[in-house]
CSV table of C-alpha atoms in Angstrom, one decimal:
chain,number,residue,atom,x,y,z
S,1365,UNK,CA,0.0,0.0,0.0
S,1366,UNK,CA,1.5,3.4,-1.0
S,1367,UNK,CA,1.8,6.4,1.4
S,1368,UNK,CA,-1.4,8.1,0.2
S,1369,UNK,CA,-3.5,4.9,0.7
S,1370,UNK,CA,-2.1,4.4,4.1
S,1371,UNK,CA,-2.8,8.0,5.1
S,1372,UNK,CA,-6.4,7.8,3.7
S,1373,UNK,CA,-7.0,4.6,5.6
S,1374,UNK,CA,-5.6,6.1,8.8
S,1375,UNK,CA,-7.8,9.2,8.4
S,1376,UNK,CA,-10.9,7.0,8.0
S,1377,UNK,CA,-10.2,4.9,11.0
S,1378,UNK,CA,-9.5,7.9,13.2
S,1379,UNK,CA,-12.6,9.7,12.1
S,1380,UNK,CA,-14.9,6.7,12.7
S,1381,UNK,CA,-13.3,6.1,16.1
S,1382,UNK,CA,-13.6,9.8,17.0
S,1383,UNK,CA,-17.3,9.7,16.1
S,1384,UNK,CA,-18.0,6.7,18.4
S,1385,UNK,CA,-16.1,8.5,21.2
S,1386,UNK,CA,-18.1,11.7,20.6
S,1387,UNK,CA,-21.3,9.8,21.0
S,1388,UNK,CA,-20.1,8.3,24.3
S,1389,UNK,CA,-18.9,11.7,25.5
S,1390,UNK,CA,-22.2,13.5,24.8
S,1391,UNK,CA,-23.5,12.2,28.2
S,1392,UNK,CA,-20.6,13.5,30.2
S,1393,UNK,CA,-21.5,16.2,32.7
S,1394,UNK,CA,-19.7,19.6,32.3
S,1395,UNK,CA,-17.9,19.0,35.6
S,1396,UNK,CA,-16.3,15.9,34.2
S,1397,UNK,CA,-15.4,17.6,31.0
S,1398,UNK,CA,-13.8,20.4,33.0
S,1399,UNK,CA,-11.8,17.9,35.0
S,1400,UNK,CA,-10.6,16.3,31.8
S,1401,UNK,CA,-9.4,19.6,30.3
S,1402,UNK,CA,-7.6,20.4,33.6
S,1403,UNK,CA,-5.9,17.0,33.6
S,1404,UNK,CA,-4.8,17.5,30.0
S,1405,UNK,CA,-3.3,21.0,30.7
S,1406,UNK,CA,-1.5,19.8,33.8
S,1407,UNK,CA,0.0,16.8,32.0
S,1408,UNK,CA,1.7,19.1,29.5
S,1409,UNK,CA,3.5,21.1,32.1
S,1410,UNK,CA,6.3,18.6,32.9
S,1411,UNK,CA,6.5,17.6,29.3
S,1412,UNK,CA,6.7,21.1,27.8
S,1413,UNK,CA,10.4,21.2,27.2
S,1414,UNK,CA,10.7,17.7,25.9
S,1415,UNK,CA,7.9,18.3,23.4
S,1416,UNK,CA,9.6,21.6,22.4
S,1417,UNK,CA,12.9,19.8,21.8
S,1418,UNK,CA,11.1,17.2,19.7
S,1419,UNK,CA,9.5,19.9,17.6
S,1420,UNK,CA,12.8,21.7,16.9
S,1421,UNK,CA,14.6,18.4,16.2
S,1422,UNK,CA,12.0,17.2,13.7
S,1423,UNK,CA,11.0,20.5,11.9
S,1424,UNK,CA,14.2,22.5,12.2
S,1425,UNK,CA,12.2,25.6,12.9
S,1426,UNK,CA,12.4,27.8,16.0
S,1427,UNK,CA,14.1,27.2,19.3
S,1428,UNK,CA,13.4,25.1,22.4
S,1429,UNK,CA,13.0,27.7,25.2
S,1430,UNK,CA,10.4,29.7,23.3
S,1431,UNK,CA,8.5,26.6,22.0
S,1432,UNK,CA,8.4,25.5,25.7
S,1433,UNK,CA,6.7,28.8,26.5
S,1434,UNK,CA,4.2,28.3,23.6
S,1435,UNK,CA,3.4,24.8,25.0
S,1436,UNK,CA,2.8,26.2,28.5
S,1437,UNK,CA,0.7,29.1,27.3
S,1438,UNK,CA,-1.5,26.8,25.3
S,1439,UNK,CA,-1.9,24.4,28.2
S,1440,UNK,CA,-1.9,26.3,31.5
S,1441,UNK,CA,-2.8,29.7,30.0
S,1442,UNK,CA,-5.7,28.4,27.9
S,1443,UNK,CA,-7.0,26.2,30.7
S,1444,UNK,CA,-7.0,29.1,33.1
S,1445,UNK,CA,-9.3,31.1,30.7
S,1446,UNK,CA,-11.5,28.0,30.0
S,1447,UNK,CA,-12.3,27.6,33.7
S,1448,UNK,CA,-14.4,30.7,33.5
S,1449,UNK,CA,-16.1,29.8,30.2
S,1450,UNK,CA,-19.4,28.0,29.8
S,1451,UNK,CA,-19.5,26.2,26.5
S,1452,UNK,CA,-22.2,23.5,27.1
S,1453,UNK,CA,-25.7,23.5,28.6
S,1454,UNK,CA,-27.6,26.7,29.3
S,1455,UNK,CA,-25.4,29.6,28.2
S,1456,UNK,CA,-28.0,32.3,29.1
S,1457,UNK,CA,-31.7,32.7,29.6
S,1458,UNK,CA,-34.0,35.7,29.4
S,1459,UNK,CA,-37.0,35.1,31.8
S,1460,UNK,CA,-38.9,38.1,30.5
S,1461,UNK,CA,-38.7,37.1,26.9
S,1462,UNK,CA,-39.0,33.4,27.7
S,1463,UNK,CA,-35.9,32.3,25.7
S,1464,UNK,CA,-32.8,30.4,26.6
S,1465,UNK,CA,-29.6,29.5,24.6
S,1466,UNK,CA,-28.1,26.0,25.0
S,1467,UNK,CA,-24.6,25.1,23.9
S,1468,UNK,CA,-24.1,21.7,22.2
S,1469,UNK,CA,-21.0,20.0,20.7
S,1470,UNK,CA,-20.4,20.1,17.0
S,1471,UNK,CA,-19.1,16.5,16.8
S,1472,UNK,CA,-15.7,15.6,15.4
S,1473,UNK,CA,-13.2,18.4,14.8
S,1474,UNK,CA,-10.7,17.8,12.0
S,1475,UNK,CA,-7.7,19.9,13.1
S,1476,UNK,CA,-4.9,20.8,10.7
S,1477,UNK,CA,-1.6,21.6,12.5
S,1478,UNK,CA,1.1,23.9,11.0
S,1479,UNK,CA,4.8,22.9,11.0
S,1480,UNK,CA,5.9,26.2,12.6
S,1481,UNK,CA,3.9,25.4,15.8
S,1482,UNK,CA,3.5,21.6,15.7
S,1483,UNK,CA,3.1,20.9,19.4
S,1484,UNK,CA,1.5,24.1,20.8
S,1485,UNK,CA,-1.3,24.1,18.2
S,1486,UNK,CA,-2.2,20.4,19.0
S,1487,UNK,CA,-2.5,21.4,22.7
S,1488,UNK,CA,-4.6,24.5,22.0
S,1489,UNK,CA,-7.0,22.8,19.6
S,1490,UNK,CA,-7.4,19.6,21.7
S,1491,UNK,CA,-8.2,21.6,24.9
S,1492,UNK,CA,-10.6,23.8,23.0
S,1493,UNK,CA,-12.4,20.9,21.3
S,1494,UNK,CA,-12.8,18.8,24.4
S,1495,UNK,CA,-14.0,21.8,26.4
S,1496,UNK,CA,-16.8,22.2,23.8
S,1497,UNK,CA,-17.7,18.5,24.2
S,1498,UNK,CA,-16.1,17.4,20.8
S,1499,UNK,CA,-13.8,14.7,19.7
S,1500,UNK,CA,-10.8,15.8,17.7
S,1501,UNK,CA,-8.5,14.3,15.1
S,1502,UNK,CA,-5.2,16.2,14.4
S,1503,UNK,CA,-3.6,16.1,11.0
S,1504,UNK,CA,0.0,17.4,11.5
S,1505,UNK,CA,2.2,18.7,8.7
S,1506,UNK,CA,4.2,15.8,7.2
S,1507,UNK,CA,7.4,17.3,8.7
S,1508,UNK,CA,5.8,17.5,12.2
S,1509,UNK,CA,4.2,14.1,12.6
S,1510,UNK,CA,6.5,12.6,15.3
S,1511,UNK,CA,6.2,15.6,17.7
S,1512,UNK,CA,2.5,16.0,17.0
S,1513,UNK,CA,1.9,12.3,17.8
S,1514,UNK,CA,4.1,12.6,21.0
S,1515,UNK,CA,2.1,15.6,22.1
S,1516,UNK,CA,-1.2,13.9,21.5
S,1517,UNK,CA,-0.1,10.8,23.5
S,1518,UNK,CA,0.5,13.0,26.5
S,1519,UNK,CA,-3.0,14.5,26.2
S,1520,UNK,CA,-4.7,11.2,25.5
S,1521,UNK,CA,-3.1,9.5,28.5
S,1522,UNK,CA,-4.2,12.3,30.8
S,1523,UNK,CA,-7.7,12.6,29.3
S,1524,UNK,CA,-8.4,8.9,29.5
S,1525,UNK,CA,-7.2,8.6,33.0
S,1526,UNK,CA,-9.6,11.4,33.9
S,1527,UNK,CA,-12.5,9.6,32.2
S,1528,UNK,CA,-12.5,10.4,28.5
S,1529,UNK,CA,-13.5,7.6,26.1
S,1530,UNK,CA,-10.8,6.1,23.9
S,1531,UNK,CA,-10.6,7.8,20.5
S,1532,UNK,CA,-11.8,11.2,21.7
S,1533,UNK,CA,-8.4,12.7,20.9
S,1534,UNK,CA,-6.1,11.4,18.2
S,1535,UNK,CA,-3.4,12.3,15.7
S,1536,UNK,CA,-2.7,10.9,12.3
S,1537,UNK,CA,0.7,9.1,12.4
S,1538,UNK,CA,0.9,8.7,8.6
S,1539,UNK,CA,0.2,12.0,6.8
S,1540,UNK,CA,0.0,12.9,3.2
S,1541,UNK,CA,-2.0,15.6,1.5
S,1542,UNK,CA,-4.5,13.0,0.3
S,1543,UNK,CA,-4.9,11.7,3.8
S,1544,UNK,CA,-5.5,15.1,5.2
S,1545,UNK,CA,-8.1,15.9,2.5
S,1546,UNK,CA,-9.8,12.6,3.4
S,1547,UNK,CA,-10.1,13.6,7.0
S,1548,UNK,CA,-11.6,17.0,6.1
S,1549,UNK,CA,-14.1,15.5,3.7
S,1550,UNK,CA,-15.0,12.4,5.8
S,1551,UNK,CA,-18.7,12.0,6.7
S,1552,UNK,CA,-17.9,11.8,10.4
S,1553,UNK,CA,-15.9,15.1,10.4
S,1554,UNK,CA,-18.2,17.9,11.6
S,1555,UNK,CA,-16.0,21.0,11.4
S,1556,UNK,CA,-12.5,21.8,10.2
S,1557,UNK,CA,-10.2,23.8,12.3
S,1558,UNK,CA,-7.3,24.8,10.1
S,1559,UNK,CA,-4.2,26.9,10.7
S,1560,UNK,CA,-1.5,27.5,8.1
S,1561,UNK,CA,-0.8,29.0,4.7
S,1562,UNK,CA,-3.1,30.3,2.0
S,1563,UNK,CA,-3.2,27.0,0.1
S,1564,UNK,CA,-4.3,25.1,3.2
S,1565,UNK,CA,-7.0,27.7,3.9
S,1566,UNK,CA,-8.4,27.3,0.4
S,1567,UNK,CA,-8.3,23.5,0.8
S,1568,UNK,CA,-10.2,23.7,4.0
S,1569,UNK,CA,-12.9,25.9,2.6
S,1570,UNK,CA,-13.3,23.7,-0.5
S,1571,UNK,CA,-13.6,20.5,1.5
S,1572,UNK,CA,-17.4,20.7,1.7
S,1573,UNK,CA,-17.6,21.0,5.5
S,1574,UNK,CA,-18.0,23.9,7.8
S,1575,UNK,CA,-14.6,25.4,8.4
S,1576,UNK,CA,-12.7,27.8,10.6
S,1577,UNK,CA,-9.5,28.5,8.7
S,1578,UNK,CA,-7.0,31.2,9.3
S,1579,UNK,CA,-4.0,32.0,7.1
S,1580,UNK,CA,-0.8,34.1,7.2
S,1581,UNK,CA,-0.4,37.6,8.5
S,1582,UNK,CA,1.9,40.6,7.7
S,1583,UNK,CA,1.8,42.7,10.8
S,1584,UNK,CA,2.9,46.4,10.6
S,1585,UNK,CA,3.9,48.3,13.8
S,1586,UNK,CA,3.6,52.0,13.6
S,1587,UNK,CA,5.7,54.0,16.1
S,1588,UNK,CA,4.0,57.4,16.4
S,1589,UNK,CA,5.9,60.5,17.4
S,1590,UNK,CA,3.9,60.7,20.6
S,1591,UNK,CA,5.7,57.6,21.9
S,1592,UNK,CA,9.0,59.6,22.1
S,1593,UNK,CA,9.1,59.3,25.9
S,1594,UNK,CA,9.1,55.5,25.9
S,1595,UNK,CA,11.1,54.7,22.8
S,1596,UNK,CA,13.4,52.3,24.7
S,1597,UNK,CA,10.4,50.2,25.9
S,1598,UNK,CA,9.0,50.3,22.4
S,1599,UNK,CA,12.2,48.9,20.9
S,1600,UNK,CA,12.3,46.2,23.5
S,1601,UNK,CA,8.8,45.1,22.9
S,1602,UNK,CA,9.3,44.9,19.1
S,1603,UNK,CA,12.5,42.9,19.4
S,1604,UNK,CA,11.3,40.5,22.0
S,1605,UNK,CA,8.1,39.8,20.0
S,1606,UNK,CA,9.8,39.4,16.7
S,1607,UNK,CA,12.7,37.3,18.0
S,1608,UNK,CA,10.4,34.9,19.9
S,1609,UNK,CA,10.9,31.4,18.5
S,1610,UNK,CA,13.0,32.9,15.7
S,1611,UNK,CA,10.0,34.7,14.2
S,1612,UNK,CA,7.7,31.7,13.5
S,1613,UNK,CA,4.6,33.4,14.9
S,1614,UNK,CA,2.5,35.0,12.2
S,1615,UNK,CA,1.2,37.5,14.7
S,1616,UNK,CA,4.6,39.0,15.4
S,1617,UNK,CA,5.7,42.3,14.0
S,1618,UNK,CA,7.0,42.2,10.4
S,1619,UNK,CA,7.7,45.8,9.4
S,1620,UNK,CA,8.4,48.8,11.6
S,1621,UNK,CA,6.9,52.1,10.4
S,1622,UNK,CA,8.6,54.9,12.4
S,1623,UNK,CA,7.6,58.6,12.5
S,1624,UNK,CA,10.5,60.7,11.3
S,1625,UNK,CA,10.9,62.6,14.6
S,1626,UNK,CA,11.4,59.4,16.5
S,1627,UNK,CA,13.0,57.2,13.9
S,1628,UNK,CA,16.6,57.9,14.7
S,1629,UNK,CA,16.2,57.3,18.4
S,1630,UNK,CA,14.2,54.1,17.7
S,1631,UNK,CA,17.1,52.8,15.6
S,1632,UNK,CA,19.5,53.6,18.3
S,1633,UNK,CA,17.4,51.9,21.0
S,1634,UNK,CA,16.9,48.8,18.8
S,1635,UNK,CA,20.6,48.5,18.2
S,1636,UNK,CA,21.3,48.7,22.0
S,1637,UNK,CA,18.9,45.7,22.4
S,1638,UNK,CA,20.3,43.5,19.8
S,1639,UNK,CA,19.0,44.7,16.4
S,1640,UNK,CA,21.5,44.4,13.6
S,1641,UNK,CA,20.7,46.9,10.8
S,1642,UNK,CA,21.8,45.4,7.5
S,1643,UNK,CA,23.6,47.3,4.7
S,1644,UNK,CA,21.7,47.5,1.4
S,1645,UNK,CA,23.9,44.7,0.0
S,1646,UNK,CA,23.4,42.5,3.0
S,1647,UNK,CA,19.7,43.1,2.9
S,1648,UNK,CA,19.6,42.0,-0.8
S,1649,UNK,CA,21.5,38.8,0.0
S,1650,UNK,CA,19.3,38.2,3.0
S,1651,UNK,CA,16.2,38.5,0.9
S,1652,UNK,CA,17.5,35.7,-1.3
S,1653,UNK,CA,17.9,33.5,1.7
S,1654,UNK,CA,14.4,34.1,3.0
S,1655,UNK,CA,12.3,34.2,-0.3
S,1656,UNK,CA,12.2,32.2,-3.4
S,1657,UNK,CA,12.1,34.1,-6.7
S,1658,UNK,CA,8.4,33.3,-6.9
S,1659,UNK,CA,7.8,35.1,-3.6
S,1660,UNK,CA,7.4,31.9,-1.5
S,1661,UNK,CA,9.5,31.1,1.6
S,1662,UNK,CA,12.7,29.2,1.4
S,1663,UNK,CA,11.3,26.5,3.7
S,1664,UNK,CA,14.6,25.2,5.2
S,1665,UNK,CA,15.4,28.8,6.3
S,1666,UNK,CA,12.1,29.5,8.1
S,1667,UNK,CA,12.6,30.0,11.9
S,1668,UNK,CA,16.4,30.2,11.9
S,1669,UNK,CA,18.6,32.3,14.2
S,1670,UNK,CA,19.9,35.7,13.1
S,1671,UNK,CA,23.5,34.3,13.0
S,1672,UNK,CA,22.5,31.4,10.8
S,1673,UNK,CA,20.5,33.6,8.4
S,1674,UNK,CA,23.4,36.0,8.1
S,1675,UNK,CA,25.9,33.2,7.5
S,1676,UNK,CA,23.7,31.8,4.7
S,1677,UNK,CA,23.6,35.3,3.2
S,1678,UNK,CA,27.4,35.6,3.4
S,1679,UNK,CA,27.9,38.2,6.2
S,1680,UNK,CA,28.6,38.1,9.9
S,1681,UNK,CA,26.6,39.6,12.8
S,1682,UNK,CA,27.5,39.9,16.5
S,1683,UNK,CA,26.6,36.9,18.6
S,1684,UNK,CA,24.2,39.1,20.6
S,1685,UNK,CA,22.1,39.9,17.5
S,1686,UNK,CA,18.5,39.1,18.2
S,1687,UNK,CA,16.9,40.4,15.0
S,1688,UNK,CA,18.1,41.5,11.6
S,1689,UNK,CA,16.6,44.7,10.1
S,1690,UNK,CA,16.4,45.8,6.5
S,1691,UNK,CA,15.8,49.4,5.8
S,1692,UNK,CA,13.1,50.0,3.2
S,1693,UNK,CA,12.5,52.8,0.7
S,1694,UNK,CA,8.9,51.6,0.1
S,1695,UNK,CA,6.5,49.1,1.5
S,1696,UNK,CA,3.9,46.8,-0.1
S,1697,UNK,CA,3.7,44.9,-3.3
S,1698,UNK,CA,7.1,44.6,-5.1
S,1699,UNK,CA,9.2,45.0,-1.9
S,1700,UNK,CA,9.7,41.5,-0.7
S,1701,UNK,CA,11.2,42.5,2.6
S,1702,UNK,CA,8.0,44.2,3.6
S,1703,UNK,CA,6.1,40.9,3.3
S,1704,UNK,CA,5.6,38.4,6.0
S,1705,UNK,CA,8.9,36.9,7.2
S,1706,UNK,CA,8.8,33.8,9.4
S,1707,UNK,CA,12.2,34.6,10.7
S,1708,UNK,CA,13.7,37.1,13.2
S,1709,UNK,CA,13.9,39.7,10.4
S,1710,UNK,CA,12.2,43.1,10.3
S,1711,UNK,CA,11.6,45.7,7.6
S,1712,UNK,CA,12.1,49.3,8.7
S,1713,UNK,CA,10.4,52.2,7.0
S,1714,UNK,CA,10.6,55.9,8.0
S,1715,UNK,CA,7.4,57.9,7.6
S,1716,UNK,CA,7.2,61.7,7.2
S,1717,UNK,CA,4.0,62.2,9.3
S,1718,UNK,CA,1.0,60.5,10.7
S,1719,UNK,CA,-0.8,60.3,7.4
S,1720,UNK,CA,2.2,58.7,5.8
S,1721,UNK,CA,2.7,56.3,8.6
S,1722,UNK,CA,-0.8,55.0,8.6
S,1723,UNK,CA,-0.7,54.7,4.8
S,1724,UNK,CA,2.5,52.7,5.0
S,1725,UNK,CA,1.0,50.4,7.6
S,1726,UNK,CA,-2.0,49.9,5.4
S,1727,UNK,CA,0.3,49.0,2.5
S,1728,UNK,CA,2.0,46.4,4.6
S,1729,UNK,CA,-1.4,44.9,5.5
S,1730,UNK,CA,-2.5,44.8,1.9
S,1731,UNK,CA,0.7,42.9,1.1
S,1732,UNK,CA,-0.4,39.6,2.6
S,1733,UNK,CA,-1.7,40.7,6.0
S,1734,UNK,CA,-5.2,41.9,5.2
S,1735,UNK,CA,-7.5,41.4,8.2
S,1736,UNK,CA,-4.9,40.0,10.6
S,1737,UNK,CA,-3.2,42.4,13.1
S,1738,UNK,CA,-1.6,45.8,13.3
S,1739,UNK,CA,0.2,47.5,16.2
S,1740,UNK,CA,0.5,51.1,17.3
S,1741,UNK,CA,2.8,52.7,19.8
S,1742,UNK,CA,1.5,56.1,20.8
S,1743,UNK,CA,0.3,58.2,23.7
S,1744,UNK,CA,-1.9,60.4,21.5
S,1745,UNK,CA,-5.5,59.1,21.5
S,1746,UNK,CA,-6.3,60.7,18.2
S,1747,UNK,CA,-3.5,58.7,16.6
S,1748,UNK,CA,-5.1,55.5,18.0
S,1749,UNK,CA,-8.5,56.5,16.7
S,1750,UNK,CA,-7.1,57.1,13.2
S,1751,UNK,CA,-5.0,53.9,13.2
S,1752,UNK,CA,-8.0,51.8,14.4
S,1753,UNK,CA,-9.6,52.3,11.0
S,1754,UNK,CA,-7.0,50.0,9.4
S,1755,UNK,CA,-8.5,46.7,8.0
S,1756,UNK,CA,-7.2,44.4,10.8
S,1757,UNK,CA,-9.0,42.0,13.1
S,1758,UNK,CA,-6.8,43.1,16.0
S,1759,UNK,CA,-5.5,46.7,16.5
S,1760,UNK,CA,-3.1,46.5,19.4
S,1761,UNK,CA,-1.9,49.6,21.2
S,1762,UNK,CA,1.3,49.9,23.3
S,1763,UNK,CA,1.9,46.2,23.6
S,1764,UNK,CA,4.0,43.6,21.7
S,1765,UNK,CA,2.2,42.1,18.8
S,1766,UNK,CA,2.8,38.5,19.9
S,1767,UNK,CA,1.7,38.8,23.5
S,1768,UNK,CA,-1.2,41.1,22.7
S,1769,UNK,CA,-2.5,39.2,19.7
S,1770,UNK,CA,-2.6,35.9,21.4
S,1771,UNK,CA,-4.4,37.4,24.4
S,1772,UNK,CA,-1.7,37.4,27.1
S,1773,UNK,CA,-1.0,41.1,27.5
S,1774,UNK,CA,-4.5,42.3,26.2
S,1775,UNK,CA,-8.0,41.3,27.1
S,1776,UNK,CA,-8.7,39.6,23.7
S,1777,UNK,CA,-9.6,35.9,24.0
S,1778,UNK,CA,-6.4,33.8,24.5
S,1779,UNK,CA,-5.9,31.8,21.4
S,1780,UNK,CA,-3.3,30.4,19.0
S,1781,UNK,CA,-5.7,30.6,16.0
S,1782,UNK,CA,-6.3,34.2,15.0
S,1783,UNK,CA,-9.1,34.9,12.4
S,1784,UNK,CA,-8.5,37.3,9.6
S,1785,UNK,CA,-12.0,37.9,8.4
S,1786,UNK,CA,-13.7,37.7,5.0
S,1787,UNK,CA,-11.4,40.2,3.3
S,1788,UNK,CA,-8.6,37.6,3.4
S,1789,UNK,CA,-10.8,34.5,2.9
S,1790,UNK,CA,-11.6,33.5,6.5
S,1791,UNK,CA,-15.1,33.2,7.9
S,1792,UNK,CA,-14.0,34.5,11.3
S,1793,UNK,CA,-12.1,37.6,12.5
S,1794,UNK,CA,-12.1,36.6,16.2
S,1795,UNK,CA,-9.5,34.9,18.2
S,1796,UNK,CA,-10.9,31.4,17.8
S,1797,UNK,CA,-11.8,29.6,21.1
S,1798,UNK,CA,-13.9,26.7,22.4
S,1799,UNK,CA,-16.9,28.9,21.9
S,1800,UNK,CA,-16.5,28.7,18.1
S,1801,UNK,CA,-16.8,24.9,18.4
S,1802,UNK,CA,-20.4,24.7,19.7
S,1803,UNK,CA,-23.8,24.8,18.1
S,1804,UNK,CA,-26.2,27.1,20.0
S,1805,UNK,CA,-29.8,26.0,20.3
S,1806,UNK,CA,-32.6,28.3,21.3
S,1807,UNK,CA,-35.4,27.1,23.5
S,1808,UNK,CA,-38.2,29.7,23.1
S,1809,UNK,CA,-41.7,29.8,24.7
S,1810,UNK,CA,-44.4,32.0,23.2
S,1811,UNK,CA,-43.8,35.5,24.3
S,1812,UNK,CA,-46.4,37.3,22.1
S,1813,UNK,CA,-49.8,36.0,21.0
S,1814,UNK,CA,-49.3,34.4,17.6
S,1815,UNK,CA,-52.7,35.9,16.4
S,1816,UNK,CA,-51.1,39.4,16.7
S,1817,UNK,CA,-49.5,38.6,13.4
S,1818,UNK,CA,-52.8,39.2,11.7
S,1819,UNK,CA,-53.7,42.2,13.9
S,1820,UNK,CA,-50.5,43.9,12.8
S,1821,UNK,CA,-50.3,42.9,9.1
S,1822,UNK,CA,-53.8,41.9,8.2
S,1823,UNK,CA,-55.5,38.7,7.3
S,1824,UNK,CA,-54.1,36.6,4.4
S,1825,UNK,CA,-55.7,37.1,1.0
């Protein structure tokens, strides 16, 4: 049997088994479901570093310390938020209007897992699906199968010890494109939860099933002149966010747009904190290391350290370098370094004034980030009002893009799946959570005499 046939067979088995587990799980009380979710989250804590190491070893992307933090945020952090969330049973009732809303599971979640976050995304989607009373089958990227399976094994062991039925959580251990398509299209799959590139998003939405699919981002950060009194902190936030896990998070900053009055000081503060500003020749060579001629990523070079990227591009950087920065004369289409870069690499553009800065940030969004996220550093509320008109699902103010977008340093819902809205082909612009994985049923008693229909609009002809 060839690889495609084996993967298709594995997908069918997993989907059928998940459906049977879902049927058994439907009778579980919410208290038991909450206990299972807690057990899953706690089980990840002592394994977080091991799973991070497996992810780096298998995929070659990112670094272990930061992937460990991703694993912990998506287990302990997500579980903390889920404790205060009601997903099943009576969600709300209005006694006066005689109506109540009841949350019910969707069924079997087909979860596509990206290679850049192969363990943390499994954790996030599994906890979210189970909290909503669903079964879940994960389809990892072919280059992230081993670490995805290892992560699932930790979650399965904890869940079943806490009372979950066998088959409620699983991960395909033989993965091809055809097998993943079979999982998405299978009659037992109820909803697709997909994270990844544009091709994956299109596949998810064409699979014939309800889908929550989110794609890439290209996040601009505009540093307004009113942030002059905190430029050092702004520089630190940008560098910490973009260097995290060697730039593999699509919500991290991609291009800095700096107001001219603060641009020089921002460069200085960024350099003090480990930013290496490339010469024009170095930036051109770096572009060739990051991007194919067609505009796609050079996959082996995704999520690499600054020193490795520089070495591949034929120049040296100090060992303390945390990000590489390319100065830009323009932003948007035709300027590859102003596109999304899944590396610790930033574009840097100087804007003449507020209007120019906002226009440049919008150009970055249009160049592959439409609907995702944008960031502003400013103390002027009028600047925030103007910037908030940009077409992004998350407009973050005075916070790092990574921490703010995933819901750690802001009050948006904590998530590792960030919707980009219909402008970029996604059905959702929210931070996706367990509450997106339920059907909501209304129980409604008569609250107005039905015969009033004719009193208001007349008898039928």
